[in-house]
Amino acid sequence: MSLDALKAELNREMIEAQARQRAVDLVETAAEAVRVLALPVELQVIGGALVLRVTVFDPMVVTYELASGPTMGDALSLMQAETPQAEVLQDDAVPVADPAPELHTGPWTEDEEAEALELDARGASLKEIAAALNRPAASLNLKMRHLRRKVEEEIEDDDTAPDAGQGDRQEACGHAPEGTEAPAEAVADFTPAALPKDAPVAMKLVQAHLNAAGYQAPWTPELDYQLIAGLTGGRKLPAVAGDLGLSLEDCRQRFALLCPEPGFEAQSRLLKVLQHRAGQTQPVKE
């Protein structure tokens, strides 16, 4: 064989090898495209063939085979074909893939917003919140920023609300105006310390819950803190109630009101906010 003939043969083999590599790349690209459709895909090398197996329906299997040693014409035909040749095989052993659930894309309900804020307060990621609500993950970032800002504005409005008038304050304290009957139970007149503006949203959610609970006599920010600190510290309810000089039932009801959500993280977060409301600390981060 002459040198020119050898070069020509090597050049032909190189072109064929490049064509095979291109064909393999096309099959891999097709596999990735099918995966986007949430269909089970298997890409296997069996003997001298590259097999792309796709589960479609009832159950059907579409198999694409690329021979290990195609001719130059076969490789070019595969590269230029608009639709790959498919061999459809019946295989009862292949399971049918469950269809992917349809994501919700409409307006958010109040329940969804409340659940999203609760999961966010527990430290869930945007991906986890999206999965729980069956919402597109890409839409969660902007929505959660809006919900957090809304909560912060509501809490700031509540913290900066003007004090009630003298007559309202007397009624709130349980002192009714002359000529009227006093309410059955007095409501303590306290203005707990507001959280700093840079406090975490989870802390501000706890603060809003405590503001809504209010202070009905004899409860005060200090007594709330002592109650929760004692119970979360491992002490029994009768012992804590005895130290506070309050009835067992009053302490039980107050604990249920202040801490409706069980769990270490929720109770730890509540204790930090109560400690701040009692004027002892200033929580900035969890």
Coordinates of C-alpha atoms in Angstrom, one line a residue:
M1 CA 0.0 0.0 0.0
S2 CA 1.3 3.4 -1.0
L3 CA 1.7 6.3 1.5
D4 CA -1.1 8.2 -0.2
A5 CA -3.4 5.1 0.0
L6 CA -2.6 4.7 3.7
K7 CA -3.4 8.3 4.4
A8 CA -6.7 8.0 2.5
E9 CA -7.7 4.9 4.5
L10 CA -6.8 6.6 7.8
N11 CA -8.8 9.7 6.8
R12 CA -11.8 7.5 5.9
E13 CA -11.7 5.7 9.3
M14 CA -11.4 9.0 11.1
I15 CA -14.4 10.4 9.3
E16 CA -16.4 7.2 10.2
A17 CA -15.3 7.4 13.8
Q18 CA -16.4 11.0 14.0
A19 CA -19.7 10.1 12.5
R20 CA -20.2 7.3 15.1
Q21 CA -19.4 9.8 17.9
R22 CA -21.9 12.3 16.5
A23 CA -24.5 9.6 16.3
V24 CA -23.9 8.6 19.9
D25 CA -24.2 12.3 20.9
L26 CA -27.6 12.5 19.1
V27 CA -28.9 9.4 20.9
E28 CA -27.8 10.9 24.3
T29 CA -29.5 14.2 23.4
A30 CA -32.7 12.3 22.5
A31 CA -32.6 10.6 25.9
E32 CA -32.3 13.9 27.7
A33 CA -35.1 15.3 25.7
V34 CA -37.4 12.4 26.6
R35 CA -36.5 12.7 30.3
V36 CA -37.8 16.3 30.2
L37 CA -41.2 14.7 29.4
A38 CA -41.0 12.8 32.7
L39 CA -40.9 9.4 31.0
P40 CA -38.6 6.6 32.2
V41 CA -35.6 6.3 29.9
E42 CA -32.8 3.7 29.8
L43 CA -29.6 4.2 27.8
Q44 CA -27.6 1.0 27.7
V45 CA -24.6 -0.4 25.8
I46 CA -25.5 -4.0 24.9
G47 CA -22.8 -5.9 23.0
G48 CA -21.9 -3.6 20.1
A49 CA -25.2 -1.6 20.2
L50 CA -26.3 1.5 22.0
V51 CA -29.9 1.1 23.0
L52 CA -32.3 3.9 24.1
R53 CA -35.4 2.3 25.8
V54 CA -38.4 4.6 26.5
T55 CA -41.5 3.5 28.4
V56 CA -44.5 5.1 26.8
F57 CA -47.9 3.5 27.3
D58 CA -49.8 0.3 28.2
P59 CA -46.8 -0.7 28.3
M60 CA -45.0 -0.1 25.1
V61 CA -41.2 0.2 24.6
V62 CA -39.6 2.1 21.8
T63 CA -36.0 0.9 21.2
Y64 CA -33.4 2.8 19.1
E65 CA -30.4 0.7 18.2
L66 CA -27.1 2.0 16.9
A67 CA -24.8 -0.7 15.6
S68 CA -21.2 -0.7 16.7
G69 CA -19.8 -0.7 13.2
P70 CA -22.1 1.3 10.8
T71 CA -20.9 2.2 7.4
M72 CA -20.2 5.8 6.5
G73 CA -23.5 5.9 4.7
D74 CA -25.5 4.5 7.6
A75 CA -24.0 7.0 10.0
L76 CA -24.7 10.0 7.8
S77 CA -28.3 8.7 7.2
L78 CA -28.8 8.6 11.0
M79 CA -27.4 12.1 11.4
Q80 CA -29.6 13.6 8.7
A81 CA -32.8 11.7 9.4
E82 CA -35.6 13.9 10.7
T83 CA -37.1 11.1 12.7
P84 CA -35.1 8.1 14.0
Q85 CA -36.3 4.7 12.9
A86 CA -38.0 3.1 15.9
E87 CA -38.7 -0.6 16.6
V88 CA -41.8 -0.9 18.8
L89 CA -41.7 -3.9 21.1
Q90 CA -44.5 -5.3 23.3
D91 CA -43.1 -5.9 26.8
D92 CA -45.5 -6.7 29.6
A93 CA -42.7 -6.6 32.1
V94 CA -42.1 -2.9 31.7
P95 CA -44.2 -0.8 34.2
V96 CA -46.3 2.1 33.1
A97 CA -45.0 5.4 34.4
D98 CA -47.6 7.4 36.5
P99 CA -48.3 10.7 34.8
A100 CA -46.7 13.7 36.5
P101 CA -49.2 15.7 38.6
E102 CA -50.4 18.9 37.0
L103 CA -49.0 21.9 38.8
H104 CA -51.2 24.7 40.1
T105 CA -50.7 28.0 38.4
G106 CA -53.8 30.0 39.2
P107 CA -54.2 32.6 42.0
W108 CA -53.2 31.6 45.5
T109 CA -55.8 30.9 48.1
E110 CA -55.5 32.1 51.7
D111 CA -54.9 28.6 52.9
E112 CA -52.0 28.2 50.4
E113 CA -50.4 31.4 51.6
A114 CA -50.8 30.5 55.2
E115 CA -49.2 27.0 54.6
A116 CA -46.4 28.6 52.6
L117 CA -45.6 31.0 55.5
E118 CA -45.7 28.2 58.0
L119 CA -43.3 26.0 56.0
D120 CA -41.0 29.0 55.5
A121 CA -41.0 29.7 59.2
R122 CA -39.9 26.1 59.8
G123 CA -37.0 26.6 57.5
A124 CA -38.3 24.7 54.4
S125 CA -36.6 25.5 51.1
L126 CA -38.4 27.0 48.2
K127 CA -38.3 23.7 46.4
E128 CA -39.9 21.9 49.4
I129 CA -42.6 24.6 49.7
A130 CA -43.3 24.2 45.9
A131 CA -43.6 20.5 46.2
A132 CA -45.9 20.7 49.2
L133 CA -48.2 23.1 47.4
N134 CA -47.9 21.5 44.0
R135 CA -46.7 24.9 42.6
P136 CA -44.0 25.6 40.0
A137 CA -40.7 26.2 41.9
A138 CA -39.7 29.0 39.6
S139 CA -42.7 31.1 40.8
L140 CA -42.0 30.7 44.5
N141 CA -39.1 33.1 45.0
L142 CA -41.1 36.2 44.1
K143 CA -44.3 35.0 45.8
M144 CA -42.5 34.3 49.1
R145 CA -40.8 37.7 49.1
H146 CA -44.2 39.3 48.7
L147 CA -45.7 37.2 51.5
R148 CA -42.8 37.9 53.9
R149 CA -43.0 41.7 53.1
K150 CA -46.8 41.6 53.7
V151 CA -46.3 39.9 57.1
E152 CA -43.6 42.4 58.1
E153 CA -45.8 45.3 57.1
E154 CA -48.7 44.0 59.1
I155 CA -46.5 43.4 62.2
E156 CA -45.0 46.9 61.9
D157 CA -48.4 48.4 61.6
D158 CA -49.5 46.5 64.7
D159 CA -46.4 47.6 66.6
T160 CA -46.7 51.3 65.7
A161 CA -50.5 51.5 66.2
P162 CA -51.5 54.6 68.4
D163 CA -52.4 54.0 72.0
A164 CA -56.1 53.8 72.9
G165 CA -57.8 56.8 74.5
Q166 CA -58.2 57.1 78.2
G167 CA -61.8 55.7 78.1
D168 CA -60.7 52.8 75.9
R169 CA -57.7 52.2 78.2
Q170 CA -59.9 52.0 81.3
E171 CA -62.2 49.5 79.6
A172 CA -59.2 47.5 78.5
C173 CA -57.8 47.4 82.0
G174 CA -61.1 46.3 83.4
H175 CA -62.2 49.7 84.9
A176 CA -65.5 50.5 83.4
P177 CA -66.8 54.1 83.4
E178 CA -69.1 55.1 86.2
G179 CA -72.7 53.9 85.9
T180 CA -71.7 50.8 83.9
E181 CA -70.9 47.3 85.1
A182 CA -67.3 46.2 85.1
P183 CA -66.4 43.3 82.7
A184 CA -66.3 39.8 84.2
E185 CA -62.5 39.5 83.5
A186 CA -60.0 42.2 83.5
V187 CA -57.6 42.5 80.6
A188 CA -54.0 43.5 81.5
D189 CA -52.7 46.8 80.0
F190 CA -49.3 45.9 78.6
T191 CA -47.3 47.0 75.5
P192 CA -44.7 44.3 75.0
A193 CA -41.4 45.3 73.5
A194 CA -41.5 45.3 69.7
L195 CA -39.0 43.1 67.8
P196 CA -36.2 44.8 65.9
K197 CA -37.0 45.4 62.2
D198 CA -34.2 43.0 61.1
A199 CA -35.7 40.1 63.2
P200 CA -36.4 37.0 61.2
V201 CA -39.8 36.5 59.6
A202 CA -40.3 33.4 61.7
M203 CA -39.9 35.5 64.9
K204 CA -42.3 38.1 63.6
L205 CA -44.9 35.5 63.0
V206 CA -44.6 34.4 66.6
Q207 CA -44.8 38.0 67.7
A208 CA -48.0 38.5 65.7
H209 CA -49.5 35.4 67.3
L210 CA -48.7 36.6 70.8
N211 CA -50.1 40.1 70.0
A212 CA -53.4 38.4 69.0
A213 CA -53.4 36.3 72.1
G214 CA -53.2 39.5 74.3
Y215 CA -52.8 39.6 78.1
Q216 CA -55.9 38.7 80.1
A217 CA -55.3 39.2 83.9
P218 CA -53.3 37.9 85.6
W219 CA -51.0 37.2 82.7
T220 CA -48.1 39.5 81.9
P221 CA -45.1 39.2 79.6
E222 CA -42.9 38.1 82.5
L223 CA -45.4 35.4 83.6
D224 CA -45.7 34.1 80.0
Y225 CA -41.9 33.8 79.8
Q226 CA -41.6 32.1 83.2
L227 CA -44.4 29.6 82.3
I228 CA -42.9 28.6 78.9
A229 CA -39.3 28.6 80.2
G230 CA -40.3 26.3 83.1
L231 CA -42.2 23.8 80.9
T232 CA -39.7 23.7 78.0
G233 CA -36.9 23.3 80.6
G234 CA -38.4 20.0 81.7
R235 CA -40.3 21.0 84.8
K236 CA -43.8 19.6 85.5
L237 CA -46.9 21.8 85.1
P238 CA -47.9 21.6 88.8
A239 CA -44.5 22.7 89.9
V240 CA -44.4 25.7 87.5
A241 CA -48.0 26.7 88.4
G242 CA -47.1 26.6 92.1
D243 CA -44.1 28.8 91.6
L244 CA -46.2 31.3 89.6
G245 CA -49.0 31.3 92.2
L246 CA -51.6 30.4 89.6
S247 CA -54.0 27.6 89.2
L248 CA -53.1 24.5 87.3
E249 CA -55.9 24.9 84.8
D250 CA -55.0 28.6 84.1
C251 CA -51.4 27.6 83.3
R252 CA -52.5 24.7 81.1
Q253 CA -54.8 26.9 79.1
R254 CA -52.2 29.6 78.7
F255 CA -49.6 27.2 77.5
A256 CA -52.0 25.8 74.9
L257 CA -52.8 29.4 73.7
L258 CA -49.2 30.5 73.5
C259 CA -47.7 27.3 72.0
P260 CA -50.3 25.7 69.6
E261 CA -47.5 24.2 67.5
P262 CA -45.6 21.3 69.2
G263 CA -41.9 20.6 68.5
F264 CA -38.6 21.8 69.8
E265 CA -38.0 24.4 67.1
A266 CA -41.4 26.1 67.6
Q267 CA -41.0 26.1 71.4
S268 CA -37.5 27.4 71.2
R269 CA -38.6 30.2 68.8
L270 CA -41.5 31.1 71.1
L271 CA -39.2 31.2 74.2
K272 CA -36.9 33.7 72.5
V273 CA -39.7 36.0 71.5
L274 CA -41.3 35.8 75.0
Q275 CA -37.9 36.6 76.6
H276 CA -37.6 39.7 74.4
R277 CA -41.2 40.7 75.2
A278 CA -40.4 40.5 78.9
G279 CA -37.6 43.0 78.3
Q280 CA -34.7 40.6 78.8
T281 CA -33.2 40.0 75.4
Q282 CA -33.3 41.3 71.8
P283 CA -33.5 38.4 69.4
V284 CA -31.9 39.2 66.1
K285 CA -31.5 35.7 64.6
E286 CA -32.6 32.2 65.4

